[in-house]
Amino acid sequence: MSSSALAAPSQRQRTTLAWVVALGAAALTFDGYDLVVYGTVVSGLLRDPSQIGQLDPATAGALGSYALIGVMVGALASGAIGDFVGRRKVMLLALVWFSVGMAATALTTSVTMFGAFRFFTGIGVGALVATAGAIVAEFAPKNRRNLCNAIVYSGVPAGGVLASLLALGFGNGLDWRPLFWIGAVPLLTILPLALAKLPESPMWLLSRGRREEAEELSRRTASCSPRRARRRPPPAPRASAPGSRGWPRAASPSRRPSWGS
């Protein structure tokens, strides 16, 4: 076998990993953007009741917490759902979920609907935060797993910085609706790429009994092979010494008969 043929699986693995990390980092960038953008517009909402209605500081603080409550709900639910339907599907659904939530928030005209859609958006954000790391962990080599996770999760603070910079260009948040429309951009950009390039985990396919699909995907992506994940046969039981627990105790020799003198 030529050296180029031997190098091909390694190159496929690097390509697959690069796509997984890039898509995860891009998605979490918008996660961070969605969480921070409210803080950049709240001052404008407080000053202008014509936007979503009269807003006092206490209500503004409550609106900010609704998204975080949604994040908690989404993160807790995504683990169990991902184990059942697959982490790829959960990540794709989370991208659609929080993008739709941001677009719907941009259309709101009342405090009640604004808070409801902030909670709705937070569920998608939380599901994506919890799922991205799990997907990366399944495709990254052990010696690069921490590095890949660091790159992916650095998207959260990067998104926060992006939200702050864009708010400066929209009158310090006075023109707040375009900022929320920007949060829906992943629906048109990241989602199509994820549909085409984000693979399902071969290990998850194997756990669902779909071994042929898992092995085919493993060959295409050079990810962890299900063949190497087969369980080893259980070790044979150690033989115990006669007389110990689990072995029949040897019969004691019969008493010698007494012979009369």
mmCIF file of C-alpha atoms in Angstrom:
data_model
loop_
_atom_site.group_PDB
_atom_site.id
_atom_site.type_symbol
_atom_site.label_atom_id
_atom_site.label_comp_id
_atom_site.label_asym_id
_atom_site.label_seq_id
_atom_site.Cartn_x
_atom_site.Cartn_y
_atom_site.Cartn_z
ATOM 1 C CA MET A 1 0.000 0.000 0.000
ATOM 2 C CA SER A 2 1.402 3.406 -0.966
ATOM 3 C CA SER A 3 2.191 6.123 1.554
ATOM 4 C CA SER A 4 -0.489 8.368 0.034
ATOM 5 C CA ALA A 5 -3.112 5.692 0.638
ATOM 6 C CA LEU A 6 -1.982 5.374 4.244
ATOM 7 C CA ALA A 7 -2.162 9.144 4.694
ATOM 8 C CA ALA A 8 -5.641 9.432 3.197
ATOM 9 C CA PRO A 9 -7.581 8.377 6.347
ATOM 10 C CA SER A 10 -5.635 10.845 8.454
ATOM 11 C CA GLN A 11 -6.431 13.617 5.987
ATOM 12 C CA ARG A 12 -10.127 12.701 6.005
ATOM 13 C CA GLN A 13 -10.137 12.761 9.773
ATOM 14 C CA ARG A 14 -8.543 16.209 9.854
ATOM 15 C CA THR A 15 -11.093 17.493 7.342
ATOM 16 C CA THR A 16 -14.021 16.086 9.309
ATOM 17 C CA LEU A 17 -12.672 17.491 12.565
ATOM 18 C CA ALA A 18 -12.079 20.893 10.972
ATOM 19 C CA TRP A 19 -15.688 21.080 9.806
ATOM 20 C CA VAL A 20 -17.046 19.967 13.194
ATOM 21 C CA VAL A 21 -14.934 22.525 15.081
ATOM 22 C CA ALA A 22 -15.636 25.344 12.603
ATOM 23 C CA LEU A 23 -19.399 24.762 12.629
ATOM 24 C CA GLY A 24 -19.462 24.465 16.410
ATOM 25 C CA ALA A 25 -17.461 27.660 16.886
ATOM 26 C CA ALA A 26 -19.611 29.592 14.394
ATOM 27 C CA ALA A 27 -22.824 28.392 16.028
ATOM 28 C CA LEU A 28 -21.623 29.289 19.524
ATOM 29 C CA THR A 29 -20.546 32.710 18.268
ATOM 30 C CA PHE A 30 -24.197 33.422 17.550
ATOM 31 C CA ASP A 31 -25.100 31.860 20.885
ATOM 32 C CA GLY A 32 -22.925 34.417 22.614
ATOM 33 C CA TYR A 33 -24.331 37.133 20.377
ATOM 34 C CA ASP A 34 -27.914 36.220 21.287
ATOM 35 C CA LEU A 35 -27.173 36.272 25.016
ATOM 36 C CA VAL A 36 -25.411 39.650 25.016
ATOM 37 C CA VAL A 37 -27.447 41.578 22.447
ATOM 38 C CA TYR A 38 -30.255 42.284 24.908
ATOM 39 C CA GLY A 39 -27.853 44.128 27.175
ATOM 40 C CA THR A 40 -26.877 46.396 24.292
ATOM 41 C CA VAL A 41 -30.486 47.463 23.555
ATOM 42 C CA VAL A 42 -32.094 47.572 26.993
ATOM 43 C CA SER A 43 -31.185 51.215 27.594
ATOM 44 C CA GLY A 44 -32.978 52.206 24.379
ATOM 45 C CA LEU A 45 -36.037 50.157 25.329
ATOM 46 C CA LEU A 46 -36.150 51.854 28.719
ATOM 47 C CA ARG A 47 -36.048 55.308 27.149
ATOM 48 C CA ASP A 48 -38.573 54.698 24.359
ATOM 49 C CA PRO A 49 -41.929 53.171 25.417
ATOM 50 C CA SER A 50 -43.093 53.144 21.809
ATOM 51 C CA GLN A 51 -40.883 50.119 21.051
ATOM 52 C CA ILE A 52 -42.402 47.342 23.185
ATOM 53 C CA GLY A 53 -44.318 49.340 25.790
ATOM 54 C CA GLN A 54 -43.533 50.934 29.119
ATOM 55 C CA LEU A 55 -40.496 49.300 30.675
ATOM 56 C CA ASP A 56 -39.160 49.894 34.180
ATOM 57 C CA PRO A 57 -35.788 48.660 35.523
ATOM 58 C CA ALA A 58 -37.322 45.741 37.413
ATOM 59 C CA THR A 59 -39.164 44.468 34.353
ATOM 60 C CA ALA A 60 -36.074 44.989 32.215
ATOM 61 C CA GLY A 61 -34.084 42.811 34.620
ATOM 62 C CA ALA A 62 -36.736 40.111 34.482
ATOM 63 C CA LEU A 63 -36.697 40.135 30.688
ATOM 64 C CA GLY A 64 -32.948 39.589 30.767
ATOM 65 C CA SER A 65 -33.315 36.569 33.038
ATOM 66 C CA TYR A 66 -35.904 34.828 30.843
ATOM 67 C CA ALA A 67 -33.299 33.951 28.243
ATOM 68 C CA LEU A 68 -31.005 32.452 30.903
ATOM 69 C CA ILE A 69 -33.848 30.347 32.285
ATOM 70 C CA GLY A 70 -34.418 29.105 28.747
ATOM 71 C CA VAL A 71 -30.722 28.261 28.452
ATOM 72 C CA MET A 72 -30.985 26.078 31.553
ATOM 73 C CA VAL A 73 -34.068 24.291 30.229
ATOM 74 C CA GLY A 74 -32.496 23.713 26.818
ATOM 75 C CA ALA A 75 -29.231 22.416 28.228
ATOM 76 C CA LEU A 76 -30.958 19.977 30.574
ATOM 77 C CA ALA A 77 -33.331 18.666 27.907
ATOM 78 C CA SER A 78 -30.804 18.349 25.084
ATOM 79 C CA GLY A 79 -28.740 15.651 26.795
ATOM 80 C CA ALA A 80 -31.549 13.116 27.066
ATOM 81 C CA ILE A 81 -32.998 14.031 23.683
ATOM 82 C CA GLY A 82 -29.569 13.800 22.033
ATOM 83 C CA ASP A 83 -29.017 10.300 23.399
ATOM 84 C CA PHE A 84 -32.321 9.254 21.830
ATOM 85 C CA VAL A 85 -32.372 10.989 18.414
ATOM 86 C CA GLY A 86 -28.669 11.803 17.904
ATOM 87 C CA ARG A 87 -26.613 14.896 18.674
ATOM 88 C CA ARG A 88 -26.475 16.012 15.052
ATOM 89 C CA LYS A 89 -30.255 16.355 14.900
ATOM 90 C CA VAL A 90 -30.314 18.218 18.202
ATOM 91 C CA MET A 91 -27.688 20.674 16.980
ATOM 92 C CA LEU A 92 -29.541 21.295 13.709
ATOM 93 C CA LEU A 93 -32.811 21.774 15.574
ATOM 94 C CA ALA A 94 -31.130 24.162 18.045
ATOM 95 C CA LEU A 95 -29.818 26.282 15.152
ATOM 96 C CA VAL A 96 -33.313 26.572 13.705
ATOM 97 C CA TRP A 97 -34.850 27.122 17.143
ATOM 98 C CA PHE A 98 -32.785 30.082 18.302
ATOM 99 C CA SER A 99 -32.711 31.665 14.820
ATOM 100 C CA VAL A 100 -36.507 31.614 14.644
ATOM 101 C CA GLY A 101 -36.639 32.920 18.198
ATOM 102 C CA MET A 102 -34.416 35.885 17.363
ATOM 103 C CA ALA A 103 -36.442 36.724 14.254
ATOM 104 C CA ALA A 104 -39.698 36.501 16.213
ATOM 105 C CA THR A 105 -38.264 38.737 18.944
ATOM 106 C CA ALA A 106 -37.430 41.363 16.332
ATOM 107 C CA LEU A 107 -41.123 41.495 15.412
ATOM 108 C CA THR A 108 -42.548 41.874 18.914
ATOM 109 C CA THR A 109 -44.399 45.016 19.995
ATOM 110 C CA SER A 110 -45.228 44.156 23.631
ATOM 111 C CA VAL A 111 -43.274 43.386 26.783
ATOM 112 C CA THR A 112 -45.077 40.066 27.227
ATOM 113 C CA MET A 113 -44.248 38.760 23.769
ATOM 114 C CA PHE A 114 -40.686 40.050 24.017
ATOM 115 C CA GLY A 115 -40.153 38.094 27.235
ATOM 116 C CA ALA A 116 -41.806 34.966 25.845
ATOM 117 C CA PHE A 117 -39.598 34.905 22.774
ATOM 118 C CA ARG A 118 -36.484 35.606 24.856
ATOM 119 C CA PHE A 119 -37.295 32.470 26.850
ATOM 120 C CA PHE A 120 -37.993 30.575 23.614
ATOM 121 C CA THR A 121 -34.660 31.687 22.150
ATOM 122 C CA GLY A 122 -32.806 30.687 25.319
ATOM 123 C CA ILE A 123 -33.961 27.085 24.967
ATOM 124 C CA GLY A 124 -32.246 26.819 21.584
ATOM 125 C CA VAL A 125 -29.130 28.553 22.900
ATOM 126 C CA GLY A 126 -28.860 26.138 25.830
ATOM 127 C CA ALA A 127 -29.366 23.075 23.660
ATOM 128 C CA LEU A 128 -26.627 24.214 21.313
ATOM 129 C CA VAL A 129 -24.163 25.011 24.113
ATOM 130 C CA ALA A 130 -24.637 21.542 25.601
ATOM 131 C CA THR A 131 -24.523 19.680 22.282
ATOM 132 C CA ALA A 132 -21.572 21.332 20.552
ATOM 133 C CA GLY A 133 -19.030 20.122 23.088
ATOM 134 C CA ALA A 134 -20.371 16.573 22.998
ATOM 135 C CA ILE A 135 -20.085 16.414 19.205
ATOM 136 C CA VAL A 136 -16.535 17.753 19.253
ATOM 137 C CA ALA A 137 -15.543 15.273 21.967
ATOM 138 C CA GLU A 138 -16.692 12.360 19.799
ATOM 139 C CA PHE A 139 -14.630 13.381 16.772
ATOM 140 C CA ALA A 140 -11.521 14.993 18.321
ATOM 141 C CA PRO A 141 -8.473 12.840 19.131
ATOM 142 C CA LYS A 142 -7.812 12.495 22.844
ATOM 143 C CA ASN A 143 -4.620 14.540 22.692
ATOM 144 C CA ARG A 144 -6.435 17.454 20.976
ATOM 145 C CA ARG A 145 -9.849 17.268 22.608
ATOM 146 C CA ASN A 146 -9.267 20.102 25.077
ATOM 147 C CA LEU A 147 -7.859 22.339 22.343
ATOM 148 C CA CYS A 148 -10.839 21.708 20.067
ATOM 149 C CA ASN A 149 -13.317 22.394 22.860
ATOM 150 C CA ALA A 150 -11.468 25.611 23.746
ATOM 151 C CA ILE A 151 -11.718 26.783 20.118
ATOM 152 C CA VAL A 152 -15.432 25.955 19.938
ATOM 153 C CA TYR A 153 -16.397 27.591 23.232
ATOM 154 C CA SER A 154 -14.334 30.691 22.518
ATOM 155 C CA GLY A 155 -17.182 31.509 20.129
ATOM 156 C CA VAL A 156 -19.384 32.517 23.101
ATOM 157 C CA PRO A 157 -17.282 35.524 24.222
ATOM 158 C CA ALA A 158 -16.509 36.339 20.586
ATOM 159 C CA GLY A 159 -20.238 36.597 19.927
ATOM 160 C CA GLY A 160 -20.641 38.920 22.890
ATOM 161 C CA VAL A 161 -17.964 41.220 21.517
ATOM 162 C CA LEU A 162 -19.620 41.108 18.096
ATOM 163 C CA ALA A 163 -22.968 42.144 19.607
ATOM 164 C CA SER A 164 -21.373 45.105 21.359
ATOM 165 C CA LEU A 165 -19.571 46.294 18.242
ATOM 166 C CA LEU A 166 -22.661 46.021 16.060
ATOM 167 C CA ALA A 167 -24.736 47.886 18.642
ATOM 168 C CA LEU A 168 -22.387 50.853 18.283
ATOM 169 C CA GLY A 169 -23.321 50.996 14.619
ATOM 170 C CA PHE A 170 -27.042 51.002 15.367
ATOM 171 C CA GLY A 171 -27.268 54.064 17.620
ATOM 172 C CA ASN A 172 -26.117 52.269 20.789
ATOM 173 C CA GLY A 173 -29.120 49.950 20.549
ATOM 174 C CA LEU A 174 -31.747 52.588 19.747
ATOM 175 C CA ASP A 175 -32.428 50.851 16.435
ATOM 176 C CA TRP A 176 -32.663 47.443 18.086
ATOM 177 C CA ARG A 177 -34.692 45.350 15.654
ATOM 178 C CA PRO A 178 -31.915 44.927 13.037
ATOM 179 C CA LEU A 179 -29.657 43.613 15.804
ATOM 180 C CA PHE A 180 -32.112 40.806 16.502
ATOM 181 C CA TRP A 181 -32.545 40.087 12.792
ATOM 182 C CA ILE A 182 -28.781 39.553 12.638
ATOM 183 C CA GLY A 183 -29.209 36.865 15.297
ATOM 184 C CA ALA A 184 -31.353 34.910 12.818
ATOM 185 C CA VAL A 185 -28.575 34.790 10.185
ATOM 186 C CA PRO A 186 -27.494 31.200 11.098
ATOM 187 C CA LEU A 187 -30.750 29.953 9.597
ATOM 188 C CA LEU A 188 -29.444 30.986 6.164
ATOM 189 C CA THR A 189 -25.707 30.477 6.629
ATOM 190 C CA ILE A 190 -24.639 27.946 9.251
ATOM 191 C CA LEU A 191 -27.623 25.607 8.926
ATOM 192 C CA PRO A 192 -27.088 24.744 5.220
ATOM 193 C CA LEU A 193 -23.400 24.074 5.880
ATOM 194 C CA ALA A 194 -24.205 21.924 8.904
ATOM 195 C CA LEU A 195 -26.716 19.897 6.883
ATOM 196 C CA ALA A 196 -24.019 19.187 4.307
ATOM 197 C CA LYS A 197 -20.878 18.819 6.438
ATOM 198 C CA LEU A 198 -21.814 17.863 10.012
ATOM 199 C CA PRO A 199 -21.775 14.066 10.411
ATOM 200 C CA GLU A 200 -23.603 12.016 12.985
ATOM 201 C CA SER A 201 -21.475 10.218 15.549
ATOM 202 C CA PRO A 202 -20.610 6.619 14.559
ATOM 203 C CA MET A 203 -20.605 5.723 18.243
ATOM 204 C CA TRP A 204 -24.195 6.939 18.610
ATOM 205 C CA LEU A 205 -25.244 4.912 15.558
ATOM 206 C CA LEU A 206 -23.562 1.894 17.083
ATOM 207 C CA SER A 207 -25.375 2.434 20.389
ATOM 208 C CA ARG A 208 -28.684 2.339 18.493
ATOM 209 C CA GLY A 209 -27.806 -0.968 16.826
ATOM 210 C CA ARG A 210 -27.124 0.574 13.397
ATOM 211 C CA ARG A 211 -23.719 -1.038 12.951
ATOM 212 C CA GLU A 212 -23.609 -0.981 9.136
ATOM 213 C CA GLU A 213 -24.340 2.759 9.029
ATOM 214 C CA ALA A 214 -21.765 3.367 11.758
ATOM 215 C CA GLU A 215 -19.039 1.473 9.915
ATOM 216 C CA GLU A 216 -19.845 3.178 6.605
ATOM 217 C CA LEU A 217 -19.729 6.616 8.247
ATOM 218 C CA SER A 218 -16.506 5.700 10.003
ATOM 219 C CA ARG A 219 -14.920 4.787 6.653
ATOM 220 C CA ARG A 220 -16.050 8.074 5.069
ATOM 221 C CA THR A 221 -14.932 10.332 7.922
ATOM 222 C CA ALA A 222 -12.054 8.273 9.350
ATOM 223 C CA SER A 223 -13.564 8.761 12.797
ATOM 224 C CA CYS A 224 -13.547 6.244 15.608
ATOM 225 C CA SER A 225 -14.247 2.846 14.122
ATOM 226 C CA PRO A 226 -17.069 0.846 15.670
ATOM 227 C CA ARG A 227 -14.993 -2.282 15.105
ATOM 228 C CA ARG A 228 -12.613 -1.048 17.771
ATOM 229 C CA ALA A 229 -15.501 -0.308 20.095
ATOM 230 C CA ARG A 230 -16.700 -3.870 20.374
ATOM 231 C CA ARG A 231 -16.750 -5.119 23.898
ATOM 232 C CA ARG A 232 -14.132 -7.572 24.937
ATOM 233 C CA PRO A 233 -15.421 -10.906 26.134
ATOM 234 C CA PRO A 234 -15.733 -11.055 29.913
ATOM 235 C CA PRO A 235 -12.741 -12.622 31.638
ATOM 236 C CA ALA A 236 -13.045 -16.249 32.571
ATOM 237 C CA PRO A 237 -13.757 -16.825 36.270
ATOM 238 C CA ARG A 238 -10.708 -17.581 38.321
ATOM 239 C CA ALA A 239 -10.492 -21.050 39.682
ATOM 240 C CA SER A 240 -10.774 -21.143 43.457
ATOM 241 C CA ALA A 241 -8.994 -23.541 45.684
ATOM 242 C CA PRO A 242 -10.929 -26.637 46.675
ATOM 243 C CA GLY A 243 -12.860 -25.994 49.814
ATOM 244 C CA SER A 244 -13.336 -22.273 49.186
ATOM 245 C CA ARG A 245 -16.706 -20.658 48.487
ATOM 246 C CA GLY A 246 -18.311 -21.875 45.262
ATOM 247 C CA TRP A 247 -16.557 -25.253 45.212
ATOM 248 C CA PRO A 248 -17.911 -28.374 46.843
ATOM 249 C CA ARG A 249 -15.984 -29.233 49.953
ATOM 250 C CA ALA A 250 -14.167 -32.535 49.714
ATOM 251 C CA ALA A 251 -15.717 -35.289 51.695
ATOM 252 C CA SER A 252 -13.889 -35.992 54.925
ATOM 253 C CA PRO A 253 -12.395 -39.425 55.174
ATOM 254 C CA SER A 254 -14.489 -41.845 57.104
ATOM 255 C CA ARG A 255 -13.392 -42.706 60.607
ATOM 256 C CA ARG A 256 -11.290 -45.812 60.763
ATOM 257 C CA PRO A 257 -13.162 -48.630 62.354
ATOM 258 C CA SER A 258 -12.132 -49.577 65.873
ATOM 259 C CA TRP A 259 -10.760 -53.066 66.155
ATOM 260 C CA GLY A 260 -11.113 -54.836 69.306
ATOM 261 C CA SER A 261 -7.974 -55.845 71.077
#
